[in-house]
Short mmCIF file of C-alpha atoms in Angstrom, two decimals:
data_model
loop_
_atom_site.label_atom_id
_atom_site.label_comp_id
_atom_site.label_asym_id
_atom_site.label_seq_id
_atom_site.Cartn_x
_atom_site.Cartn_y
_atom_site.Cartn_z
CA MET A 285 -37.39 7.18 -1.49
CA ARG A 286 -34.04 6.02 -2.80
CA VAL A 287 -31.37 8.66 -2.79
CA PRO A 288 -28.59 8.35 -5.35
CA ILE A 289 -25.36 7.91 -3.47
CA PHE A 290 -23.72 10.82 -5.20
CA THR A 291 -26.27 13.19 -3.73
CA THR A 292 -25.51 12.25 -0.14
CA LYS A 293 -23.62 14.78 1.95
CA VAL A 294 -20.87 12.39 2.93
CA PHE A 295 -20.11 10.84 -0.41
CA TRP A 296 -18.44 13.62 -2.33
CA PRO A 297 -16.25 14.99 0.48
CA ARG A 298 -14.89 11.48 0.93
CA ILE A 299 -14.32 11.04 -2.78
CA VAL A 300 -12.52 14.34 -3.07
CA LEU A 301 -10.43 13.67 0.02
CA ALA A 302 -9.56 10.17 -1.11
CA THR A 303 -8.61 11.43 -4.54
CA ALA A 304 -6.41 14.11 -3.08
CA LEU A 305 -4.64 11.62 -0.86
CA ALA A 306 -4.24 9.17 -3.72
CA LEU A 307 -2.74 11.88 -5.84
CA ALA A 308 -0.30 12.82 -3.16
CA LEU A 309 0.76 9.25 -2.51
CA SER A 310 0.90 8.15 -6.11
CA THR A 311 3.14 11.01 -7.02
CA PHE A 312 5.35 10.92 -3.97
CA SER A 313 8.92 11.61 -4.88
CA PRO A 314 12.14 12.02 -2.93
CA THR A 315 12.43 15.36 -1.25
CA GLN A 316 13.74 18.18 -3.37
CA ALA A 317 13.92 20.53 -0.46
CA ASN A 318 16.88 22.68 0.43
CA THR A 319 19.21 20.45 2.48
CA LEU A 320 22.30 22.64 2.17
CA VAL A 321 24.67 22.78 5.15
CA ILE A 322 27.84 24.86 5.11
CA GLY A 323 30.86 22.61 5.58
CA GLN A 324 29.04 19.47 4.49
CA THR A 325 29.38 17.76 1.14
CA ALA A 326 27.46 19.78 -1.45
CA PRO A 327 24.59 18.00 -3.22
CA PRO A 328 25.73 16.89 -6.67
CA ILE A 329 24.32 18.69 -9.67
CA THR A 330 24.92 18.04 -13.35
CA LEU A 331 25.05 20.70 -16.03
CA THR A 332 24.01 19.67 -19.51
CA THR A 333 25.65 22.30 -21.67
CA LEU A 334 24.07 23.84 -24.73
CA ASP A 335 26.18 21.56 -26.91
CA GLY A 336 25.12 18.47 -24.98
CA LYS A 337 28.16 17.90 -22.79
CA GLN A 338 27.51 16.78 -19.22
CA ILE A 339 29.49 18.21 -16.32
CA ASP A 340 28.86 16.72 -12.86
CA THR A 341 30.11 18.53 -9.77
CA HIS A 342 30.96 15.10 -8.38
CA ASP A 343 33.68 14.83 -11.01
CA LEU A 344 35.18 18.20 -10.12
CA ARG A 345 36.94 17.28 -6.88
CA GLY A 346 40.11 19.30 -6.62
CA LYS A 347 38.45 22.29 -8.29
CA VAL A 348 36.67 25.24 -6.75
CA VAL A 349 33.20 25.26 -8.25
CA ILE A 350 30.69 28.08 -8.49
CA VAL A 351 27.19 26.86 -9.33
CA THR A 352 25.26 29.88 -10.54
CA PHE A 353 21.65 30.24 -11.65
CA TRP A 354 20.59 33.01 -14.02
CA ALA A 355 18.26 33.98 -16.86
CA THR A 356 18.45 36.33 -19.81
CA TRP A 357 15.47 38.35 -18.55
CA CYS A 358 17.06 38.84 -15.11
CA GLN A 359 18.61 42.31 -15.03
CA PRO A 360 20.77 41.71 -11.93
CA CYS A 361 22.07 38.56 -13.66
CA ARG A 362 23.04 40.54 -16.75
CA GLU A 363 25.04 42.89 -14.55
CA GLU A 364 26.70 40.05 -12.67
CA LEU A 365 27.55 37.67 -15.50
CA PRO A 366 30.30 39.72 -17.27
CA LEU A 367 32.05 40.16 -13.95
CA LEU A 368 31.80 36.49 -13.12
CA SER A 369 32.93 35.57 -16.63
CA ARG A 370 36.07 37.68 -16.37
CA TYR A 371 36.89 36.27 -12.95
CA ALA A 372 36.36 32.70 -14.18
CA ARG A 373 38.66 33.27 -17.17
CA ASP A 374 41.35 34.89 -15.06
CA HIS A 375 41.35 32.12 -12.46
CA ALA A 376 40.76 29.04 -14.57
CA GLN A 377 44.42 28.07 -14.28
CA GLN A 378 44.03 28.02 -10.47
CA GLY A 379 41.27 25.42 -10.73
CA LEU A 380 38.11 27.57 -10.79
CA VAL A 381 35.09 26.13 -12.60
CA VAL A 382 31.85 28.03 -13.02
CA LEU A 383 28.70 26.19 -14.10
CA GLY A 384 25.90 28.41 -15.39
CA PHE A 385 22.35 27.06 -15.11
CA SER A 386 19.87 29.13 -17.08
CA LEU A 387 16.25 29.28 -15.95
CA ASN A 388 15.14 30.25 -19.42
CA THR A 389 12.63 28.02 -21.19
CA PRO A 390 13.55 26.07 -24.34
CA ASP A 391 11.74 28.59 -26.56
CA GLU A 392 14.23 31.22 -25.35
CA LEU A 393 17.21 29.13 -26.40
CA ASP A 394 18.42 31.62 -29.00
CA GLN A 395 18.70 34.32 -26.37
CA VAL A 396 20.52 31.93 -24.07
CA ARG A 397 22.98 30.99 -26.81
CA ALA A 398 23.64 34.65 -27.51
CA ALA A 399 24.33 35.35 -23.86
CA ALA A 400 26.41 32.18 -23.46
CA GLY A 401 28.60 33.26 -26.38
CA THR A 402 29.85 36.15 -24.29
CA LEU A 403 30.72 34.02 -21.27
CA SER A 404 33.91 32.13 -20.49
CA PHE A 405 32.14 29.33 -18.61
CA PRO A 406 29.77 26.57 -19.74
CA VAL A 407 26.03 27.18 -19.73
CA GLY A 408 22.96 24.96 -19.97
CA LEU A 409 19.22 25.05 -19.37
CA LEU A 410 18.11 23.94 -15.92
CA GLY A 411 14.61 22.76 -16.83
CA ASP A 412 12.70 21.92 -13.68
CA PRO A 413 13.54 24.58 -11.09
CA HIS A 414 13.22 22.04 -8.29
CA VAL A 415 16.82 20.94 -7.72
CA GLN A 416 17.54 18.04 -5.43
CA GLY A 417 19.29 19.31 -2.32
CA TYR A 418 19.23 22.96 -3.38
CA GLY A 419 15.45 23.36 -3.20
CA ARG A 420 13.35 25.30 -5.64
CA ILE A 421 15.30 27.98 -7.47
CA TRP A 422 12.84 30.76 -6.74
CA ARG A 423 14.89 33.94 -7.18
CA LEU A 424 17.77 35.06 -9.33
CA PRO A 425 20.65 35.40 -9.37
CA VAL A 426 21.70 32.83 -6.83
CA SER A 427 25.03 30.99 -6.56
CA PHE A 428 26.58 28.26 -4.45
CA THR A 429 30.29 27.68 -3.94
CA ILE A 430 31.94 24.29 -3.49
CA ASP A 431 35.55 23.94 -2.32
CA ARG A 432 38.21 21.59 -3.63
CA LYS A 433 37.05 18.85 -1.25
CA GLY A 434 33.47 19.03 -2.47
CA ARG A 435 32.16 20.87 0.57
CA LEU A 436 29.65 23.68 0.41
CA VAL A 437 31.34 26.88 1.54
CA ASP A 438 28.85 29.52 0.38
CA ASP A 439 25.06 29.14 0.40
CA GLY A 440 23.43 31.66 -1.91
CA TRP A 441 20.10 31.35 -0.15
CA LYS A 442 21.69 32.90 2.93
CA ASP A 443 23.34 35.81 1.13
CA ASP A 444 21.57 39.12 1.57
CA SER A 445 23.27 40.47 -1.56
CA ALA A 446 22.97 37.58 -3.95
CA ALA A 447 24.87 38.97 -6.94
CA TRP A 448 28.63 38.61 -7.23
CA THR A 449 30.82 41.70 -6.93
CA VAL A 450 34.58 42.05 -7.31
CA ILE A 451 34.92 42.47 -3.56
CA ARG A 452 32.78 39.46 -2.82
CA LEU A 453 34.64 37.28 -5.30
CA GLU A 454 37.92 38.29 -3.70
CA GLN A 455 36.56 37.61 -0.23
CA VAL A 456 34.85 34.29 -0.90
CA ILE A 457 36.54 32.66 -3.91
CA THR A 458 40.14 33.86 -3.95
CA PRO A 459 41.01 32.34 -0.55
CA LEU A 460 39.61 29.01 -1.73
CA LEU A 461 41.76 29.10 -4.84
CA ASN A 462 44.81 29.69 -2.69
CA GLN A 463 44.14 26.54 -0.69
CA GLU A 464 45.87 23.30 -1.63
CA TYR A 465 43.74 20.22 -2.36
CA MET B 272 17.55 45.38 -7.15
CA PRO B 273 19.52 42.62 -5.37
CA PHE B 274 17.63 39.75 -6.93
CA MET B 275 14.58 38.85 -8.94
CA PRO B 276 11.92 36.48 -7.69
CA LEU B 277 11.84 33.72 -10.22
CA ILE B 278 8.62 32.81 -11.88
CA THR B 279 8.59 29.09 -11.70
CA LYS B 280 7.46 27.24 -14.75
CA PRO B 281 5.53 24.23 -13.45
CA LEU B 282 6.94 20.83 -14.22
CA VAL B 283 3.75 20.10 -16.00
CA VAL B 284 2.47 23.14 -17.77
CA ALA B 285 -0.79 24.62 -16.77
CA LEU B 286 -3.85 25.55 -18.64
CA GLY B 287 -2.95 27.74 -21.51
CA VAL B 288 -5.60 30.29 -20.82
CA LEU B 289 -6.41 31.79 -17.65
CA MET B 290 -7.71 31.08 -14.32
CA LEU B 291 -11.37 31.72 -14.36
CA SER B 292 -11.69 30.35 -17.84
CA GLY B 293 -12.49 27.05 -16.25
CA ILE B 294 -15.34 28.45 -14.31
CA PRO B 295 -18.83 27.62 -15.42
CA LEU B 296 -20.72 30.69 -14.36
CA THR B 297 -23.82 28.77 -13.78
CA ALA B 298 -26.17 28.03 -10.94
CA GLU B 299 -27.72 31.38 -11.60
CA ALA B 300 -30.77 30.38 -9.59
CA CYS B 301 -28.70 30.93 -6.57
CA ALA B 302 -27.09 33.99 -8.01
CA THR B 303 -24.09 33.62 -5.86
CA CYS B 304 -23.48 29.89 -6.09
CA GLY B 305 -21.46 29.71 -9.29
CA CYS B 306 -18.14 27.96 -9.30
CA THR B 307 -15.41 30.30 -8.26
CA LEU B 308 -12.39 28.05 -8.12
CA SER B 309 -9.38 29.36 -9.96
CA THR B 310 -8.40 26.36 -12.04
CA ASP B 311 -5.36 28.01 -13.58
CA ALA B 312 -4.05 28.75 -10.15
CA ALA B 313 -4.92 25.19 -9.23
CA THR B 314 -2.74 23.75 -11.95
CA GLY B 315 -0.11 26.47 -12.01
CA TYR B 316 0.34 29.13 -14.64
CA SER B 317 2.23 28.55 -17.83
CA SER B 318 3.90 30.41 -20.62
CA GLU B 319 4.81 27.34 -22.65
CA SER B 320 3.37 27.23 -26.12
CA GLY B 321 1.19 24.46 -27.47
CA TRP B 322 -2.10 22.68 -26.89
CA ARG B 323 -3.63 21.67 -23.60
CA ILE B 324 -6.89 19.94 -22.77
CA ASN B 325 -8.51 20.22 -19.39
CA VAL B 326 -11.55 18.34 -18.12
CA ASP B 327 -13.02 19.02 -14.72
CA TYR B 328 -16.05 17.99 -12.75
CA THR B 329 -17.72 20.24 -10.22
CA TYR B 330 -20.50 19.32 -7.81
CA ILE B 331 -22.58 21.97 -6.09
CA ASP B 332 -25.50 20.92 -3.91
CA GLN B 333 -27.59 23.95 -3.03
CA ASP B 334 -29.59 22.53 -0.16
CA GLU B 335 -29.81 25.34 2.36
CA LEU B 336 -32.17 28.31 2.21
CA ARG B 337 -30.43 31.49 3.25
CA THR B 338 -31.17 35.19 3.42
CA GLY B 339 -28.70 37.94 4.19
CA SER B 340 -25.96 36.20 6.14
CA HIS B 341 -28.23 33.70 7.87
CA ARG B 342 -30.24 30.57 7.37
CA ALA B 343 -33.87 31.10 6.45
CA ASN B 344 -36.83 28.96 7.40
CA LEU B 345 -39.81 28.13 5.24
CA GLU B 346 -42.23 30.24 7.24
CA GLN B 347 -39.99 33.25 6.78
CA VAL B 348 -39.96 32.81 3.00
CA VAL B 349 -43.76 33.04 2.84
CA ASN B 350 -44.57 35.45 5.63
CA GLN B 351 -41.66 37.84 5.04
CA PRO B 352 -41.32 37.57 1.27
CA SER B 353 -38.56 39.20 -0.72
CA ASP B 354 -41.28 40.59 -3.02
CA PRO B 355 -44.22 41.60 -0.78
CA SER B 356 -46.41 42.35 -3.79
CA LEU B 357 -46.75 38.58 -4.36
CA GLY B 358 -48.48 38.06 -1.02
CA GLY B 359 -46.15 35.14 -0.37
CA GLY B 360 -42.96 33.61 -1.64
CA GLU B 361 -41.51 30.65 -3.50
CA ILE B 362 -40.22 27.93 -1.19
CA GLU B 363 -37.34 26.37 -3.07
CA HIS B 364 -36.32 22.93 -1.88
CA GLY B 365 -32.98 22.19 -3.50
CA THR B 366 -30.79 22.40 -6.57
CA ALA B 367 -28.07 19.82 -7.23
CA ASN B 368 -25.66 20.94 -9.95
CA GLN B 369 -23.05 18.93 -11.74
CA TYR B 370 -20.78 20.48 -14.33
CA VAL B 371 -18.37 18.76 -16.66
CA ASN B 372 -16.18 21.37 -18.32
CA LEU B 373 -14.00 20.69 -21.30
CA SER B 374 -11.40 23.34 -21.94
CA VAL B 375 -9.23 23.38 -25.05
CA ASP B 376 -6.35 25.79 -24.78
CA TYR B 377 -3.75 26.87 -27.28
CA ARG B 378 -0.84 29.12 -26.41
CA PHE B 379 0.82 30.61 -29.47
CA ASN B 380 3.87 31.70 -27.50
CA ALA B 381 4.80 32.90 -24.04
CA ASP B 382 2.67 36.02 -24.50
CA TRP B 383 -0.55 35.02 -26.27
CA GLY B 384 -3.09 32.27 -25.78
CA VAL B 385 -6.70 31.35 -26.49
CA SER B 386 -9.10 29.02 -24.76
CA LEU B 387 -12.49 27.52 -25.52
CA LEU B 388 -14.55 26.34 -22.56
CA ILE B 389 -17.40 23.93 -23.22
CA PRO B 390 -19.58 23.15 -20.18
CA TYR B 391 -22.06 20.31 -19.86
CA VAL B 392 -24.68 21.03 -17.21
CA THR B 393 -26.71 18.53 -15.20
CA ARG B 394 -29.13 20.10 -12.74
CA ASP B 395 -31.95 18.75 -10.61
CA HIS B 396 -34.19 21.36 -9.06
CA SER B 397 -37.13 20.93 -6.72
CA THR B 398 -39.49 23.55 -5.32
CA TYR B 399 -42.69 23.79 -3.29
CA GLY B 400 -43.65 26.66 -5.55
CA THR B 401 -44.97 30.05 -4.58
CA GLN B 402 -47.11 29.82 -1.47
CA LEU B 403 -49.45 32.51 -0.16
CA GLN B 404 -49.51 33.96 3.31
CA PRO B 405 -49.96 32.89 5.97
CA TYR B 406 -47.56 29.95 5.88
CA THR B 407 -48.89 26.56 6.94
CA SER B 408 -46.94 23.30 7.04
CA ALA B 409 -49.20 21.92 4.33
CA GLU B 410 -47.48 24.23 1.89
CA SER B 411 -44.23 22.34 2.30
CA ALA B 412 -45.71 18.85 2.33
CA PRO B 413 -44.07 16.33 -0.02
CA ASP B 414 -47.01 16.42 -2.39
CA GLN B 415 -46.29 20.09 -3.04
CA LEU B 416 -42.87 19.36 -4.54
CA SER B 417 -42.30 19.93 -8.23
CA ASN B 418 -39.15 18.64 -9.91
CA ALA B 419 -37.26 19.56 -13.04
CA SER B 420 -34.07 18.24 -14.53
CA VAL B 421 -31.70 20.01 -16.86
CA SER B 422 -29.10 18.16 -18.85
CA GLY B 423 -27.24 19.61 -21.78
CA LEU B 424 -24.64 21.88 -23.23
CA GLY B 425 -24.19 25.11 -21.29
CA ASP B 426 -22.92 28.47 -22.40
CA MET B 427 -19.49 28.25 -23.99
CA LYS B 428 -16.74 30.78 -23.45
CA LEU B 429 -14.03 31.93 -25.80
CA LEU B 430 -11.18 33.73 -24.08
CA GLY B 431 -7.91 35.25 -25.13
CA SER B 432 -5.02 36.08 -22.89
CA TYR B 433 -1.91 38.24 -23.00
CA GLN B 434 0.90 37.99 -20.49
CA GLY B 435 3.74 39.78 -22.20
CA PHE B 436 3.88 42.80 -19.91
CA LEU B 437 6.80 41.42 -17.89
CA PRO B 438 9.72 39.26 -19.01
CA THR B 439 8.70 36.79 -16.34
CA HIS B 440 5.19 36.46 -17.85
CA ASN B 441 3.58 36.53 -14.44
CA LEU B 442 1.20 39.41 -15.10
CA GLY B 443 -1.59 38.88 -17.57
CA ILE B 444 -4.94 40.03 -18.80
CA GLN B 445 -7.77 38.09 -20.33
CA PHE B 446 -10.67 39.05 -22.51
CA GLY B 447 -13.44 37.20 -24.23
CA VAL B 448 -17.09 36.35 -24.55
CA LYS B 449 -19.64 33.97 -23.16
CA LEU B 450 -21.95 32.78 -25.88
CA PRO B 451 -25.64 31.77 -25.68
CA THR B 452 -25.00 28.16 -26.69
CA GLY B 453 -27.00 26.52 -23.90
CA ASN B 454 -30.78 26.10 -24.05
CA TYR B 455 -32.55 29.05 -22.49
CA GLY B 456 -36.08 30.23 -21.96
CA GLY B 457 -38.86 30.81 -19.50
CA GLN B 458 -42.53 31.49 -19.05
CA THR B 459 -44.15 34.90 -19.15
CA ALA B 460 -46.67 36.14 -16.63
CA ASP B 461 -49.49 35.29 -19.03
CA GLY B 462 -48.28 31.70 -19.40
CA ARG B 463 -46.50 31.97 -22.75
CA LEU B 464 -43.31 29.95 -23.18
CA VAL B 465 -40.37 31.78 -24.69
CA GLY B 466 -37.19 30.15 -25.90
CA THR B 467 -36.81 26.41 -25.33
CA PRO B 468 -37.06 26.05 -21.58
CA VAL B 469 -36.96 22.86 -19.56
CA LEU B 470 -40.34 22.29 -17.89
CA PHE B 471 -41.22 20.81 -14.52
CA LYS B 472 -41.79 17.12 -15.04
CA ASN B 473 -43.98 16.36 -12.02
CA GLY B 474 -45.71 17.88 -9.02
CA PRO B 475 -48.16 20.75 -8.92
CA GLY B 476 -45.96 22.73 -11.27
CA VAL B 477 -45.84 20.08 -14.01
CA GLY B 478 -45.71 21.59 -17.46
CA GLN B 479 -44.61 24.98 -16.22
CA SER B 480 -41.23 26.37 -17.11
CA LEU B 481 -38.28 26.01 -14.81
CA ASP B 482 -36.88 29.38 -13.78
CA THR B 483 -34.99 31.11 -16.55
CA SER B 484 -31.94 31.38 -14.33
CA LEU B 485 -31.90 27.59 -13.86
CA GLN B 486 -31.85 26.66 -17.53
CA ALA B 487 -28.62 25.36 -19.06
CA GLY B 488 -27.94 28.73 -20.68
CA THR B 489 -28.83 32.32 -20.01
CA GLY B 490 -29.48 33.37 -23.62
CA SER B 491 -27.07 36.24 -23.25
CA THR B 492 -23.78 37.15 -24.84
CA ASP B 493 -21.45 38.40 -22.15
CA LEU B 494 -18.20 40.29 -22.29
CA ILE B 495 -15.47 39.01 -19.99
CA VAL B 496 -12.37 40.84 -18.85
CA GLY B 497 -9.90 39.79 -16.22
CA GLY B 498 -6.35 39.82 -15.00
CA TYR B 499 -3.93 37.85 -12.89
CA TYR B 500 -0.58 38.08 -11.14
CA PHE B 501 1.51 35.45 -9.43
CA GLN B 502 4.95 35.35 -7.88
CA PRO B 503 7.15 33.24 -5.63
CA ILE B 504 7.24 34.72 -2.16
CA SER B 505 9.69 32.26 -0.62
CA GLN B 506 11.54 29.14 -1.60
CA ASN B 507 8.48 26.99 -0.94
CA PHE B 508 5.52 29.28 -1.54
CA ASP B 509 3.96 31.05 -4.51
CA ALA B 510 1.20 33.60 -4.13
CA PHE B 511 -1.36 34.49 -6.77
CA ILE B 512 -4.32 36.76 -7.33
CA ASP B 513 -6.75 36.91 -10.19
CA GLY B 514 -10.01 38.62 -10.97
CA GLN B 515 -12.67 38.66 -13.63
CA PHE B 516 -15.71 40.72 -14.54
CA GLN B 517 -18.53 39.49 -16.74
CA ALA B 518 -21.49 41.46 -18.04
CA ALA B 519 -24.19 40.72 -20.60
CA ILE B 520 -24.11 42.93 -23.68
CA SER B 521 -26.97 41.38 -25.65
CA GLU B 522 -29.84 39.07 -24.81
CA GLU B 523 -31.77 36.60 -26.94
CA LEU B 524 -34.63 36.87 -24.44
CA SER B 525 -35.60 40.42 -25.24
CA SER B 526 -39.31 40.39 -26.03
CA ALA B 527 -41.76 42.48 -24.04
CA GLY B 528 -42.77 40.49 -20.96
CA GLY B 529 -40.24 37.79 -21.83
CA ASN B 530 -36.92 39.49 -21.39
CA TYR B 531 -34.03 38.37 -19.21
CA ARG B 532 -30.56 39.69 -18.49
CA PRO B 533 -28.28 37.90 -16.02
CA GLY B 534 -26.71 40.14 -13.40
CA ASN B 535 -23.14 41.32 -13.71
CA LEU B 536 -20.61 39.08 -12.05
CA ALA B 537 -17.28 39.92 -10.44
CA THR B 538 -14.96 37.25 -9.06
CA MET B 539 -11.59 37.38 -7.39
CA SER B 540 -9.34 34.60 -6.13
CA PHE B 541 -6.11 34.76 -4.21
CA GLY B 542 -4.05 32.24 -2.36
CA VAL B 543 -0.80 30.38 -1.96
CA ARG B 544 0.72 27.26 -3.48
CA TYR B 545 3.22 25.12 -1.57
CA GLU B 546 5.95 24.45 -4.12
CA ALA B 547 8.47 22.43 -2.15
CA HIS B 548 7.74 19.33 -4.21
CA ALA B 549 7.90 19.25 -7.94
CA ASN B 550 5.17 16.68 -8.40
CA TRP B 551 2.49 17.61 -5.92
CA VAL B 552 1.41 21.03 -4.84
CA PRO B 553 -0.95 21.61 -1.91
CA GLN B 554 -2.62 24.98 -2.06
CA LEU B 555 -5.19 27.20 -0.47
CA GLN B 556 -7.45 29.64 -2.27
CA ILE B 557 -9.87 32.30 -1.14
CA ASN B 558 -12.58 32.81 -3.75
CA LEU B 559 -14.77 35.90 -3.69
CA LEU B 560 -17.84 36.45 -5.82
CA HIS B 561 -20.23 39.35 -6.16
CA LYS B 562 -23.26 39.27 -8.39
CA SER B 563 -25.81 41.95 -9.09
CA ALA B 564 -29.48 41.10 -9.53
CA ASP B 565 -30.83 39.56 -12.70
CA GLN B 566 -33.03 41.89 -14.71
CA GLY B 567 -36.13 41.55 -16.85
CA ALA B 568 -39.62 40.13 -16.65
CA LEU B 569 -38.28 36.56 -16.45
CA ALA B 570 -35.79 37.37 -13.69
CA ASP B 571 -36.25 36.62 -10.03
CA GLN B 572 -34.87 40.04 -9.33
CA PRO B 573 -35.21 40.15 -5.53
CA ASP B 574 -33.43 36.82 -5.02
CA THR B 575 -30.41 36.88 -7.31
CA ALA B 576 -27.84 39.31 -5.93
CA GLY B 577 -25.23 38.67 -3.30
CA THR B 578 -21.64 38.38 -2.16
CA VAL B 579 -19.94 35.17 -1.05
CA ALA B 580 -16.49 34.00 -0.03
CA TYR B 581 -15.15 30.46 -0.14
CA LEU B 582 -12.12 28.92 1.51
CA SER B 583 -10.75 26.34 -0.91
CA PRO B 584 -8.04 23.86 0.06
CA GLY B 585 -6.82 21.54 -2.64
CA ILE B 586 -3.94 19.73 -4.26
CA SER B 587 -2.57 19.30 -7.75
CA ALA B 588 -0.32 16.48 -8.80
CA SER B 589 1.82 15.83 -11.83
CA ILE B 590 1.40 12.21 -12.80
CA THR B 591 3.68 12.60 -15.81
CA LYS B 592 5.36 15.59 -17.40
CA LYS B 593 2.23 16.16 -19.47
CA LEU B 594 -0.55 14.97 -17.19
CA GLN B 595 -1.79 16.78 -14.13
CA LEU B 596 -4.64 16.04 -11.72
CA TYR B 597 -6.21 18.31 -9.16
CA ALA B 598 -8.91 18.21 -6.52
CA PHE B 599 -10.41 20.96 -4.41
CA VAL B 600 -13.11 21.43 -1.82
CA GLN B 601 -14.74 24.80 -1.41
CA VAL B 602 -16.27 25.75 1.92
CA PRO B 603 -18.28 28.97 2.16
CA VAL B 604 -16.98 31.23 4.91
CA TYR B 605 -19.14 34.27 4.20
CA SER B 606 -22.34 34.98 2.36
CA HIS B 607 -24.62 37.94 2.11
CA LEU B 608 -27.54 37.10 -0.15
CA ALA B 609 -30.40 39.24 -1.34
CA GLY B 610 -33.86 37.77 -0.82
CA TYR B 611 -34.00 34.01 -0.33
CA GLN B 612 -31.53 31.77 -2.11
CA LEU B 613 -30.50 28.14 -2.00
CA PHE B 614 -26.88 27.88 -0.96
CA PRO B 615 -24.39 24.99 -0.82
CA GLY B 616 -22.68 23.79 2.35
CA TRP B 617 -19.64 22.88 0.27
CA THR B 618 -18.62 22.28 -3.32
CA GLY B 619 -16.10 19.89 -4.84
CA THR B 620 -14.02 20.00 -8.01
CA MET B 621 -11.80 17.38 -9.61
CA GLY B 622 -9.92 17.86 -12.82
CA ILE B 623 -7.39 16.45 -15.22
CA SER B 624 -5.14 18.49 -17.47
CA LEU B 625 -3.15 17.12 -20.38
CA ALA B 626 -0.55 18.85 -22.54
CA LEU B 627 -0.52 17.59 -26.11
#
């Protein structure tokens, strides 16, 4: 008796396996894993602000840059942001730049605009949470600090207390601002 | 709270409505062989508004007779029947099921969504029929085989979902109905056909009705309730859990001697997704299913209850921002079946999901 090939025990496992492999290969993309190393050049990241302006960390050599990730629904972020905003405003003349990447979705744009209006630093939507070199942004808030030479000096993934405080800003950022380029 | 785990929105949005919505609760003949894969977990959860269409194909070959947690042999089925009053038992040979499920989802906003699941069922069933004690090999000779084939629309499901409990939209509930849209029916003890059942097309059983539980539909309207939760647990891993309960609340097959009510069904899935790569996500699911016995004169009551667990590795891939593919294999790792039931050695599912 002829047996249709699709009823054989070996056919479907092979098809499923082959399909899975094909999917994996066809969609292979460069790694977006966390490759951060303190003291090494920080991976570049570009903020597209709410008004469409693009700010690339690569173009900010000579500045101290805080890359911070937040969202309007993140309570710890809401507590941290006013503090960070004040510090950014007070130290802008010393070459501090803060880039705020919001994890909100586009349908929450109004809320993001409202929050951004209270901040002294530029804000934009991140979009895909997989960020080349920084890995997947999987918890909030999280920030990364880049010195005037473009080197990573603070890795937010390794901070037990991820949110900024006055003390932590003074300890981590102020010394960097006092350094010459 | 030092930080909040972020609920990742997949690069390609997932099915608008929830996990088990993609599950054709079919293969009732083996009560515990229905698809259990969590397709929403497979493709990632979403809170993005808009339309999404999902098509998947599932293959389930029930080719192994089992009882309790063990294999059963043919002699056992007849000489130690699940219903001793019959003086024997039905020796089922095999049931090959193929399901093509079309799911149309619409999410109004981050909180609310609806989904319509339309299954197409193709099923080939063969049986040696009920044989009387004592068992002899002649009872399972090839000339004793009867075959029936089912092909048609199955029972559709309409589900709603709400996931506005948390600002991260990672906790949700679902609610809906399964409708008696598939052909259903059976044969009463006195030989009367009820409903529009598929009949055996050859063998000693030619002209008789295929089991009610093997028809494309059950003839019942079922209520469905469920819930789900998912959350990143590290930079590269998400974890999820979902569950669903389904119970018939009215039956089209309700006449005296010709009534049928499918058993209640509870499913739960949990697992992890490896999220290091934006475009392809390997994952592992554990799928649990418990079904109570079918009821009514047309039910094979002793042989339709059970509990099973599947281990389900798979992968989903984003081909474009709007197009996602996924493939899974399910391998049973535990089964405890009432009576004698045909059970699969594995199942396979492939699907494609498109945001419009």
